């Protein structure tokens, strides 16, 4: 598969902290392992012999498929984290993400309504934070996860200052 | 419009004191003060809680009255033997419920007050849990006068004032006398436009801006459009399917399933008809005025420059008569159904011919940014790239393309390699940019043209999935406020998409710099703006349509 990126050429991206992989791993574990465990229940019941109305092949293939999917997602995490990038230009902020489903987002500073910083429990432990930009559009899903706290604070101040300088109405 | 109409005025409340205790609740409507432009706290019409709560009253009446009435008809004693000893209690209980609800109505009315002052509209509500809501006048996105049937009978109207947050925080004043509502709308719009009250006569109400009718939709066309709409298509398909199924399976049961479906459909048709009936559009310096409704009437005012994005669609069957529908995103309105009002508020034109569409476009986009707007927009509505010829390699601006006599008015369509992904649409899906707006067209059967003014672009994103990467194409999504229009350039060639991404960011930046004040009359002499022209972004652009 050709791996040509869709972002405009000539932009030097800032990458997020590699520690963000850990956050994603925890999220992955919570989501996928529970799903796999739940889906394995019929198999366990069948093996123990409590009830066996689910055909054995189905009881095996479904959790096996989920497990495969989960492992696939797990392998993708480091690459996905490496794919996240952001760049501050003179008038707008660029955010890119994704490997298979790539997205490059541009948010003009003048359109920002407010900037959020969120810190989850795992992120706090690692000294990371998530920066979120809001415009008047709900479609703007501008999130930069996995920023080191001081970089997050710097970016927030920077964005607020630039936003105030270039603020436009709706 | 006269200014001597009185609204309920509270003598003690001018300072915004909490209760205004000296004013007895009963004398409200008799107040003699005319609407003061500034400072005064006013109440809505005292009948309004009953009009809003008549369903509750009717339910109480029904609950207590039905049984008694039935017994009366049947000649039985009014009460069962076993209850006869408790009659006084039952009557007292019913009376208490009634009195309590009426008291509740009166209290809500008494504690609902509003004020227009210092560039804000403030509304206070609630007596246990107080709420003060205030909205900046220069942020007004749209202002509606709504008259449900019952309110219309009593000559009352609700005034709805939208600020920009997707329908969450509309300021509602229900109900005012219709003349007062119009007067208040004129005042709010004049303030929002930046007109200051005359310093010598500050008490004089501002006159309503003159308006000029632009178009109306005849009922026959509305009915025709409903009959030829998408839902009619599915009705026919469903009916045929059920008839076929019932003959094949010899089961008459299918007809019974049709009954609820038919009822629902009748309600949907009736709703569209009721909403779209007598649709008229007019232009005034305050913006576009839309009026419609058969039983419940509604008058919307969209101030200039408040339309964030617009789309013109044509279902396949409408092509017979050349009809189009126009819908808009307005920051205050939100998406369809987001405040339970259906799609009618976001409809700019329920059904119209090409000339109507062009006329409305010229109102929304007074400066089309191209020397030959009729051709560019027509290409956007119905055009298709010539077969066998690859789209232009570079992106000519629409103006340039029109001069050069491009057959497709400069629309950049999907590259030829996409014909496997979109066998019908690849010659149709495309975009072009004028100096003031981005035009995105799509759909071979369900034709669609989306127009986004450059200065309304919020943010953008390029998207590309694995399949699109194989074909070297990408989608460009423009983010706009919530609403029926979601602009998306689909399957543009990668180089074109990238160029558009950069160019559009630059264009939006330029447009934002040009963007003037939110107060749309502030730069223009107030007396001079009576021609049907949108006073914002004044450049000498040709009028189209």
XYZ file of C-alpha atoms in Angstrom:
715
model
C 0.000 0.000 0.000
C 1.378 3.410 -0.877
C 2.007 5.328 2.267
C 1.898 8.836 0.968
C 0.681 11.112 3.714
C -2.163 13.461 2.986
C -0.827 16.419 4.910
C 0.414 19.420 3.022
C 4.149 19.084 2.369
C 6.800 21.115 4.120
C 5.431 21.092 7.633
C 7.550 20.060 10.586
C 5.273 18.229 12.954
C 5.682 18.230 16.689
C 5.025 14.758 18.049
C 3.337 13.836 21.288
C 5.137 12.188 24.182
C 5.998 8.485 23.666
C 4.695 7.897 27.173
C 1.229 8.354 25.759
C 1.531 4.746 24.551
C 1.050 3.649 28.157
C -2.196 5.593 28.423
C -3.450 3.989 25.258
C -2.366 0.561 26.547
C -4.404 0.995 29.710
C -7.412 2.111 27.696
C -6.895 -0.827 25.368
C -6.720 -3.277 28.257
C -9.872 -1.960 29.861
C -11.839 -2.055 26.661
C -10.632 -5.116 24.816
C -9.706 -7.559 27.557
C -13.098 -7.146 29.203
C -14.809 -7.714 25.867
C -12.766 -10.842 25.194
C -13.371 -12.144 28.733
C -17.119 -11.617 28.412
C -17.253 -13.300 25.051
C -15.287 -16.269 26.419
C -17.899 -16.932 29.098
C -19.990 -19.325 26.955
C -16.842 -21.298 26.203
C -15.970 -21.525 29.886
C -19.506 -22.568 30.746
C -19.461 -25.157 28.036
C -16.142 -26.540 29.246
C -17.327 -26.647 32.841
C -20.533 -28.204 31.595
C -23.117 -25.814 33.086
C -24.885 -25.197 29.855
C -23.920 -26.015 26.358
C -26.584 -24.725 24.030
C -24.063 -22.542 22.257
C -22.326 -24.617 19.600
C -18.746 -25.224 20.595
C -17.281 -23.902 17.335
C -19.136 -20.634 17.822
C -18.058 -20.397 21.442
C -14.471 -20.724 20.284
C -14.399 -18.640 17.109
C -16.097 -15.515 18.470
C -13.695 -14.872 21.367
C -10.782 -15.992 19.217
C -11.754 -13.441 16.595
C -12.106 -10.747 19.236
C -8.736 -11.677 20.661
C -7.152 -11.427 17.248
C -8.731 -8.021 16.731
C -7.538 -6.899 20.139
C -3.981 -8.031 19.446
C -4.107 -6.239 16.092
C -5.217 -3.046 17.810
C -2.492 -3.512 20.409
C 0.165 -3.768 17.730
C -1.135 -0.617 16.087
C -1.010 1.542 19.209
C 2.657 2.618 19.045
C 2.335 3.539 15.388
C -0.897 5.419 16.012
C 0.722 7.400 18.784
C 3.662 8.203 16.530
C 1.227 9.369 13.871
C -0.274 12.056 16.074
C 1.294 15.395 15.363
C 0.579 19.081 15.586
C 2.086 22.188 14.088
C 1.591 25.814 14.956
C 1.512 28.010 11.917
C 1.153 31.756 11.821
C -2.613 31.767 11.572
C -3.756 28.294 12.368
C -3.025 25.094 14.188
C -2.665 21.835 12.289
C -3.399 18.498 13.903
C -2.888 15.176 12.192
C -3.656 11.645 13.292
C -4.245 8.146 12.025
C -2.410 5.659 9.861
C -5.119 3.813 7.984
C -7.748 6.482 8.368
C -5.711 9.630 8.195
C -7.007 12.987 9.194
C -5.402 16.400 8.969
C -7.271 19.165 10.712
C -6.688 22.883 10.536
C -8.136 25.187 13.186
C -7.686 28.926 12.621
C -6.708 30.710 15.822
C -9.416 33.287 15.217
C -12.080 30.602 15.320
C -11.201 29.088 18.670
C -13.867 29.643 21.263
C -12.023 28.107 24.189
C -9.232 25.702 25.009
C -9.604 22.814 27.438
C -6.953 20.819 29.219
C -8.028 17.471 30.563
C -5.989 15.084 32.695
C -7.088 11.510 33.344
C -5.791 9.352 36.222
C -3.244 7.475 34.115
C -2.154 10.640 32.376
C -1.634 12.344 35.710
C 0.625 9.561 36.820
C 2.744 10.028 33.703
C 2.674 13.826 33.773
C 0.672 14.107 30.564
C -2.406 16.031 29.572
C -4.911 16.285 26.720
C -5.522 19.580 25.020
C -8.862 20.177 23.355
C -9.872 23.062 21.127
C -13.440 24.147 20.650
C -14.831 26.202 17.814
C -18.432 27.128 17.143
C -18.761 23.893 15.223
C -19.400 20.619 16.975
C -17.625 18.911 14.089
C -14.269 20.301 15.097
C -12.901 17.370 17.008
C -9.554 18.926 17.712
C -7.763 16.991 20.407
C -4.082 16.682 21.067
C -3.625 13.847 23.564
C -0.452 12.879 25.343
C 1.172 16.260 25.736
C 3.680 16.701 28.552
C 2.059 18.939 31.172
C 4.351 21.918 30.711
C 4.080 21.701 26.928
C 0.311 21.555 27.310
C 0.322 24.649 29.500
C 2.610 26.464 27.088
C 0.428 25.554 24.140
C -2.707 26.638 25.948
C -1.261 30.039 26.761
C 0.096 30.404 23.262
C -3.217 29.466 21.667
C -5.223 31.733 23.937
C -2.940 34.655 23.196
C -3.051 34.080 19.474
C -6.789 33.471 19.562
C -7.390 36.747 21.375
C -5.242 38.575 18.855
C -7.069 37.182 15.859
C -10.525 36.681 17.248
C -13.261 36.855 14.665
C -16.959 36.610 15.194
C -18.986 33.658 14.163
C -47.000 49.747 13.941
C -47.930 52.017 16.753
C -45.912 52.632 19.822
C -48.793 53.319 22.172
C -49.465 49.660 22.740
C -48.926 48.830 26.355
C -47.308 45.762 27.728
C -47.556 44.775 31.322
C -45.227 47.034 33.114
C -44.060 46.676 36.619
C -43.737 50.003 38.322
C -41.531 48.787 41.123
C -39.211 46.652 39.108
C -37.226 49.218 37.210
C -34.186 48.763 39.356
C -34.245 45.060 38.751
C -35.333 44.444 42.319
C -36.125 40.852 43.069
C -39.862 40.882 43.388
C -41.353 44.283 42.754
C -43.653 43.744 45.680
C -45.704 46.881 45.369
C -47.259 45.953 42.078
C -50.365 43.848 42.531
C -50.442 40.887 40.220
C -53.752 41.821 38.687
C -53.122 45.218 37.229
C -50.480 44.260 34.753
C -52.289 44.623 31.458
C -53.777 47.945 32.424
C -50.373 49.635 32.594
C -50.162 52.665 30.357
C -46.460 52.867 29.675
C -45.337 52.413 26.105
C -42.373 50.162 25.498
C -39.409 51.911 26.907
C -36.309 51.128 24.946
C -34.196 50.961 28.017
C -34.155 49.559 31.444
C -37.701 48.717 32.203
C -38.645 45.280 33.439
C -41.710 44.033 31.653
C -43.989 41.026 31.997
C -45.429 38.803 29.362
C -49.154 38.693 28.715
C -51.084 37.321 31.738
C -53.001 34.838 29.606
C -49.801 33.163 28.446
C -49.465 30.441 31.113
C -52.988 29.309 30.328
C -52.215 29.147 26.652
C -49.055 27.220 27.339
C -50.674 25.019 29.975
C -54.089 24.466 28.457
C -53.225 20.843 27.870
C -52.726 20.325 31.592
C -55.969 22.081 32.418
C -57.805 20.089 29.802
C -56.306 16.881 31.184
C -57.469 17.702 34.687
C -60.926 18.517 33.377
C -61.010 15.329 31.361
C -59.822 13.211 34.266
C -62.456 14.449 36.652
C -65.223 15.122 34.212
C -65.287 12.067 31.986
C -66.542 9.531 34.477
C -69.228 11.843 35.813
C -70.328 12.734 32.332
C -70.602 9.104 31.290
C -72.658 8.291 34.323
C -74.930 11.221 33.608
C -75.486 9.984 30.090
C -76.238 6.477 31.281
C -78.647 7.774 33.922
C -76.749 6.109 36.711
C -76.082 7.877 40.000
C -73.175 10.237 39.697
C -71.111 8.344 42.213
C -70.757 4.723 43.142
C -72.419 3.746 46.376
C -69.113 2.982 47.982
C -67.747 6.439 47.162
C -70.851 8.450 47.937
C -69.717 9.270 51.457
C -66.485 10.774 50.117
C -67.945 13.076 47.514
C -67.007 16.300 49.305
C -63.441 15.115 49.697
C -63.167 14.178 46.049
C -64.549 17.504 44.943
C -62.287 19.315 47.356
C -59.297 17.316 46.098
C -60.102 18.079 42.489
C -60.659 21.719 43.302
C -57.365 21.841 45.164
C -55.466 20.443 42.166
C -57.158 22.988 39.948
C -56.460 25.887 42.274
C -52.858 24.808 42.733
C -52.206 24.596 39.031
C -53.843 27.942 38.372
C -51.835 29.416 41.221
C -48.706 27.894 39.718
C -49.567 29.500 36.401
C -50.062 32.871 38.004
C -46.808 32.583 39.923
C -44.823 31.620 36.835
C -46.356 34.535 35.033
C -45.641 36.901 37.888
C -42.010 35.933 38.173
C -41.283 35.965 34.458
C -39.952 39.328 33.484
C -37.805 40.659 30.740
C -35.795 43.717 29.955
C -34.003 45.123 26.940
C -31.185 47.339 28.087
C -27.556 48.198 27.519
C -27.099 45.857 24.654
C -28.597 42.869 26.456
C -31.895 41.079 26.641
C -32.487 39.665 30.094
C -35.204 37.246 31.094
C -35.884 36.282 34.698
C -37.923 33.180 35.389
C -38.808 30.896 38.271
C -39.942 31.585 41.814
C -38.337 28.704 43.654
C -35.379 28.180 41.365
C -34.638 31.503 39.848
C -32.959 31.800 36.539
C -31.685 34.865 34.842
C -30.790 34.494 31.236
C -29.177 37.252 29.296
C -28.148 37.477 25.700
C -26.024 40.024 23.933
C -27.957 41.847 21.288
C -25.107 42.005 18.795
C -24.835 38.231 18.985
C -28.382 37.692 17.824
C -28.390 34.938 15.229
C -32.059 34.816 14.402
C -35.292 36.060 15.840
C -38.623 34.317 15.381
C -42.202 35.215 16.083
C -44.165 32.010 16.578
C -47.936 31.826 16.807
C -49.421 28.471 17.747
C -53.062 28.172 16.806
C -54.443 28.953 20.251
C -52.200 31.958 20.709
C -53.176 33.131 17.265
C -56.842 33.050 18.227
C -56.092 35.344 21.140
C -53.815 37.599 19.107
C -50.701 36.597 21.040
C -47.288 35.500 19.846
C -44.080 34.021 21.181
C -40.833 35.802 20.527
C -37.799 33.570 20.212
C -34.345 35.025 20.218
C -31.486 32.781 19.188
C -27.905 33.279 20.202
C -25.110 31.110 18.957
C -25.097 27.845 20.736
C -27.044 25.322 18.750
C -30.485 25.849 20.145
C -29.558 25.375 23.764
C -30.124 28.854 24.999
C -32.869 30.445 23.001
C -34.409 33.310 24.892
C -38.152 32.830 24.727
C -40.835 35.295 25.587
C -44.243 33.636 25.535
C -46.654 35.238 24.986
C -46.803 38.860 23.992
C -49.468 40.677 22.072
C -48.596 40.332 18.417
C -48.033 44.060 17.976
C -45.790 44.173 21.015
C -43.867 41.190 19.765
C -43.284 42.900 16.432
C -42.278 46.102 18.166
C -39.869 44.268 20.433
C -38.409 42.439 17.462
C -37.873 45.734 15.686
C -36.202 47.163 18.784
C -33.928 44.171 19.247
C -32.975 44.072 15.592
C -32.309 47.787 15.496
C -30.071 47.478 18.541
C -28.366 44.450 17.148
C -27.799 46.319 13.917
C -26.068 49.063 15.825
C -28.716 51.763 15.653
C -28.694 53.893 18.762
C -31.957 55.311 20.060
C -32.487 58.968 19.318
C -30.901 60.773 22.270
C -33.545 63.505 22.256
C -36.482 61.172 22.334
C -35.134 58.009 23.945
C -38.603 56.745 24.764
C -39.772 56.572 21.210
C -39.968 53.088 19.873
C -37.923 52.340 16.804
C -39.897 51.880 13.636
C -39.861 48.503 12.010
C -37.552 48.211 9.046
C -39.336 48.269 5.703
C -39.386 45.007 3.831
C -39.696 43.950 0.227
C -41.354 40.685 -0.796
C -39.076 38.419 -2.758
C -41.000 35.256 -3.478
C -43.807 33.050 -2.307
C -44.582 29.380 -2.781
C -48.021 28.654 -4.228
C -49.916 25.869 -2.395
C -50.259 23.816 -5.558
C -46.487 23.624 -5.887
C -46.147 22.704 -2.228
C -48.624 19.842 -2.629
C -46.876 18.718 -5.785
C -43.523 18.776 -4.062
C -44.862 16.653 -1.203
C -46.357 14.128 -3.620
C -43.073 13.855 -5.491
C -40.863 13.843 -2.408
C -38.624 11.046 -1.239
C -41.124 9.806 1.291
C -43.764 9.371 -1.412
C -41.331 7.169 -3.267
C -40.985 4.933 -0.237
C -44.748 4.952 0.271
C -45.243 3.611 -3.222
C -42.499 1.018 -2.777
C -43.939 -0.041 0.580
C -47.465 -0.290 -0.786
C -46.373 -2.352 -3.775
C -44.277 -4.606 -1.545
C -47.136 -5.243 0.858
C -49.619 -5.937 -1.913
C -47.212 -8.343 -3.553
C -46.448 -10.004 -0.232
C -50.095 -10.452 0.645
C -50.993 -11.970 -2.713
C -47.966 -14.238 -2.688
C -48.507 -15.461 0.829
C -52.311 -15.301 0.758
C -52.161 -13.442 4.010
C -54.438 -10.464 4.464
C -52.565 -9.491 7.604
C -50.205 -7.215 5.719
C -52.939 -4.689 5.179
C -53.274 -4.257 8.915
C -49.639 -3.355 9.238
C -50.264 -0.619 6.734
C -52.750 1.213 8.936
C -50.297 2.661 11.497
C -47.844 3.371 8.699
C -50.524 5.237 6.772
C -51.464 7.230 9.868
C -47.868 8.178 10.484
C -47.418 9.186 6.875
C -50.572 11.257 6.890
C -49.256 13.052 9.954
C -45.909 13.642 8.276
C -47.531 14.997 5.113
C -49.842 17.156 7.160
C -46.913 18.471 9.169
C -44.971 19.424 6.047
C -48.044 20.998 4.502
C -48.949 22.894 7.667
C -45.410 24.194 7.985
C -44.776 25.004 4.370
C -48.151 26.535 3.589
C -48.124 30.129 2.402
C -44.355 30.375 2.501
C -43.164 33.853 1.682
C -39.729 35.355 1.786
C -38.951 39.041 2.025
C -35.854 41.143 2.447
C -35.407 44.066 4.759
C -32.342 45.840 6.100
C -32.743 43.643 9.169
C -32.207 40.556 7.096
C -34.236 37.865 5.424
C -37.795 37.433 6.632
C -39.500 34.087 6.193
C -43.178 33.577 6.965
C -45.084 30.342 6.762
C -47.689 28.157 8.370
C -51.317 27.215 7.988
C -52.571 26.804 11.548
C -49.442 27.685 13.492
C -47.712 30.571 11.837
C -44.103 31.524 12.189
C -42.122 34.558 11.075
C -38.347 34.174 11.071
C -35.825 36.932 10.669
C -32.288 36.022 9.715
C -30.022 39.049 10.047
C -27.394 39.534 7.338
C -24.362 37.291 7.540
C -25.894 34.853 10.003
C -26.177 32.005 7.535
C -23.226 29.704 8.095
C -23.779 27.291 5.248
C -26.448 26.588 2.701
C -27.477 23.660 0.579
C -29.699 23.315 -2.444
C -31.027 19.841 -3.058
C -33.153 18.210 -5.706
C -34.674 14.771 -5.220
C -34.873 12.782 -8.465
C -38.599 13.241 -9.020
C -38.458 17.012 -8.580
C -36.382 17.164 -11.704
C -39.577 16.838 -13.758
C -40.624 20.330 -12.728
C -37.182 21.727 -12.011
C -37.827 22.216 -8.312
C -35.224 22.724 -5.613
C -35.174 22.892 -1.847
C -32.854 25.130 0.187
C -31.721 24.535 3.738
C -29.369 26.549 5.912
C -27.223 26.253 8.996
C -27.798 29.072 11.427
C -25.845 29.046 14.652
C -28.864 29.391 16.910
C -31.104 26.878 15.206
C -29.098 23.729 15.661
C -29.790 20.512 13.853
C -33.186 19.277 12.814
C -35.083 18.018 15.817
C -32.554 19.315 18.297
C -35.238 21.368 19.943
C -38.127 19.293 18.775
C -39.165 21.611 16.009
C -38.362 19.540 12.988
C -36.660 20.805 9.925
C -38.933 23.725 9.161
C -36.832 26.401 10.801
C -33.742 25.533 8.834
C -35.595 25.573 5.528
C -34.857 28.627 3.476
C -37.079 27.574 0.626
C -39.319 24.483 0.845
C -39.719 24.206 -2.919
C -38.870 26.619 -5.694
C -37.879 26.866 -9.302
C -34.415 27.863 -10.477
C -35.252 31.572 -10.518
C -36.379 31.400 -6.886
C -33.170 29.624 -5.916
C -31.061 32.276 -7.639
C -33.021 35.039 -5.955
C -32.541 33.501 -2.516
C -28.860 32.922 -3.242
C -28.492 36.588 -4.105
C -29.994 37.485 -0.732
C -27.772 35.144 1.219
C -24.671 35.917 -0.782
C -25.061 39.480 -2.016
C -21.576 39.418 -3.421
C -21.222 36.124 -5.273
C -17.568 36.819 -6.009
C -17.721 35.865 -9.655
C -18.650 37.865 -12.760
C -21.090 35.271 -14.029
C -22.873 33.914 -10.948
C -25.879 32.526 -12.806
C -23.669 30.196 -14.823
C -21.501 29.134 -11.917
C -24.445 28.334 -9.677
C -26.320 26.621 -12.483
C -23.253 24.462 -13.092
C -23.260 23.709 -9.391
C -26.895 22.696 -9.441
C -27.096 20.605 -12.571
C -23.675 20.594 -14.185
C -21.542 17.615 -14.930
C -18.011 17.422 -16.223
C -17.734 16.488 -19.893
C -17.035 12.819 -20.388
C -13.643 11.544 -21.378
C -11.870 14.735 -20.517
C -9.820 14.787 -17.370
C -10.685 17.578 -14.995
C -8.506 20.681 -15.116
C -5.113 19.855 -13.771
C -4.782 23.045 -11.854
C -7.568 24.856 -10.074
C -8.762 27.863 -11.977
C -10.744 30.309 -9.902
C -14.370 30.373 -10.936
C -14.036 33.893 -12.247
C -11.077 32.983 -14.384
C -12.822 29.876 -15.631
C -15.932 31.808 -16.575
C -13.851 34.200 -18.599
C -12.008 31.395 -20.283
C -15.335 29.830 -21.200
C -14.744 26.595 -19.329
C -17.644 24.279 -20.079
C -18.102 23.345 -16.435
C -17.617 26.813 -14.914
C -14.414 25.830 -13.201
C -15.737 22.964 -11.129
C -12.940 20.598 -10.223
C -14.360 17.088 -10.274
C -13.019 13.766 -9.091
C -10.223 12.329 -11.198
C -11.098 9.705 -13.755
C -9.508 6.919 -11.709
C -12.346 7.194 -9.157
C -14.964 5.976 -11.615
C -14.773 2.536 -10.050
C -15.566 3.956 -6.624
C -18.273 6.337 -7.795
C -19.416 5.180 -11.208
C -22.266 7.673 -11.400
C -20.986 10.567 -9.376
C -17.371 11.000 -10.350
C -18.077 13.549 -13.034
C -20.536 15.377 -10.832
C -18.779 15.468 -7.432
C -16.655 18.549 -7.380
C -15.965 21.953 -5.997
C -15.126 25.441 -7.065
C -14.348 28.614 -5.196
C -15.549 32.107 -5.955
C -14.040 35.108 -4.241
C -16.573 34.887 -1.435
C -17.726 31.300 -1.123
C -16.815 27.693 -1.674
C -19.266 25.713 -3.802
C -19.430 21.964 -3.368
C -21.647 19.931 -5.630
C -22.430 16.248 -5.471
C -24.957 13.618 -6.380
C -26.061 12.462 -9.783
C -29.545 11.368 -8.719
C -29.958 13.329 -5.508
C -28.404 16.530 -6.681
C -26.913 18.740 -4.042
C -25.035 22.015 -4.009
C -23.480 23.279 -0.797
C -22.361 26.884 -0.460
C -20.095 27.946 2.391
C -19.067 31.612 2.609
C -15.339 31.847 3.203
C -15.711 33.981 6.284
C -17.978 31.361 7.907
C -15.532 28.475 7.683
C -14.729 27.313 11.188
C -12.126 24.639 10.666
C -11.405 21.975 8.083
C -10.058 18.484 7.935
C -8.674 16.247 5.233
C -9.760 12.643 5.576
C -8.431 9.605 3.805
C -9.220 5.962 4.365
C -7.272 2.977 3.033
C -9.449 2.572 -0.055
C -9.241 6.267 -0.883
C -5.453 6.018 -0.519
C -5.337 3.321 -3.178
C -7.102 5.678 -5.539
C -5.074 8.700 -4.421
C -8.115 10.697 -3.424
C -9.122 12.411 -0.203
C -12.182 14.023 1.322
C -12.196 17.554 2.636
C -14.659 18.259 5.439
C -15.546 21.816 6.324
C -16.779 22.226 9.874
C -19.712 24.504 10.370
C -22.263 25.028 13.104
C -24.823 22.338 13.776
C -27.549 22.049 11.191
C -28.769 20.162 8.173
C -25.801 21.124 5.978
C -22.551 19.228 6.414
C -20.156 20.385 3.710
C -17.852 17.668 2.423
C -15.865 17.556 -0.777
C -15.886 13.887 -1.614
C -13.198 12.019 -3.475
C -11.190 14.911 -4.752
C -7.858 13.963 -6.239
C -5.112 14.081 -3.628
C -3.222 16.981 -5.195
C -6.390 18.973 -5.758
C -7.572 18.269 -2.209
C -4.254 19.367 -0.757
C -4.225 22.514 -2.837
C -7.797 23.255 -1.806
C -6.913 22.670 1.834
C -4.180 25.278 1.684
C -6.048 27.690 -0.550
C -9.206 27.489 1.515
C -7.306 28.140 4.735
C -5.824 31.226 3.108
C -9.148 32.373 1.703
C -10.892 31.952 5.047
C -8.090 33.927 6.676
C -8.462 36.756 4.174
C -12.237 36.758 4.543
C -11.967 36.902 8.328
C -9.746 39.935 8.068
C -12.286 41.625 5.836
C -15.129 40.661 8.106
C -16.751 43.695 9.604
C -18.531 44.281 12.849
C -21.317 42.036 14.065
C -23.495 45.124 14.026
C -24.485 45.050 10.429
C -25.730 48.600 10.062
C -23.031 50.193 12.135
C -20.924 51.227 9.147
C -23.764 52.317 6.928
C -25.793 55.444 7.248
C -29.004 54.260 8.923
C -31.349 56.183 6.646
C -29.872 54.984 3.397
C -30.412 51.291 3.618
C -33.771 50.623 2.112
C -32.855 48.978 -1.120
C -33.131 45.203 -1.011
C -29.481 44.634 -0.515
C -27.523 42.976 2.170
C -25.576 45.738 3.835
C -22.808 43.539 5.149
C -19.625 42.905 3.235
C -20.284 45.720 0.834
C -18.223 45.329 -2.225
C -19.306 46.228 -5.668
C -20.274 42.725 -6.613
C -22.885 42.222 -9.268
C -26.274 41.082 -8.116
C -27.334 37.828 -9.548
C -30.733 36.315 -10.097
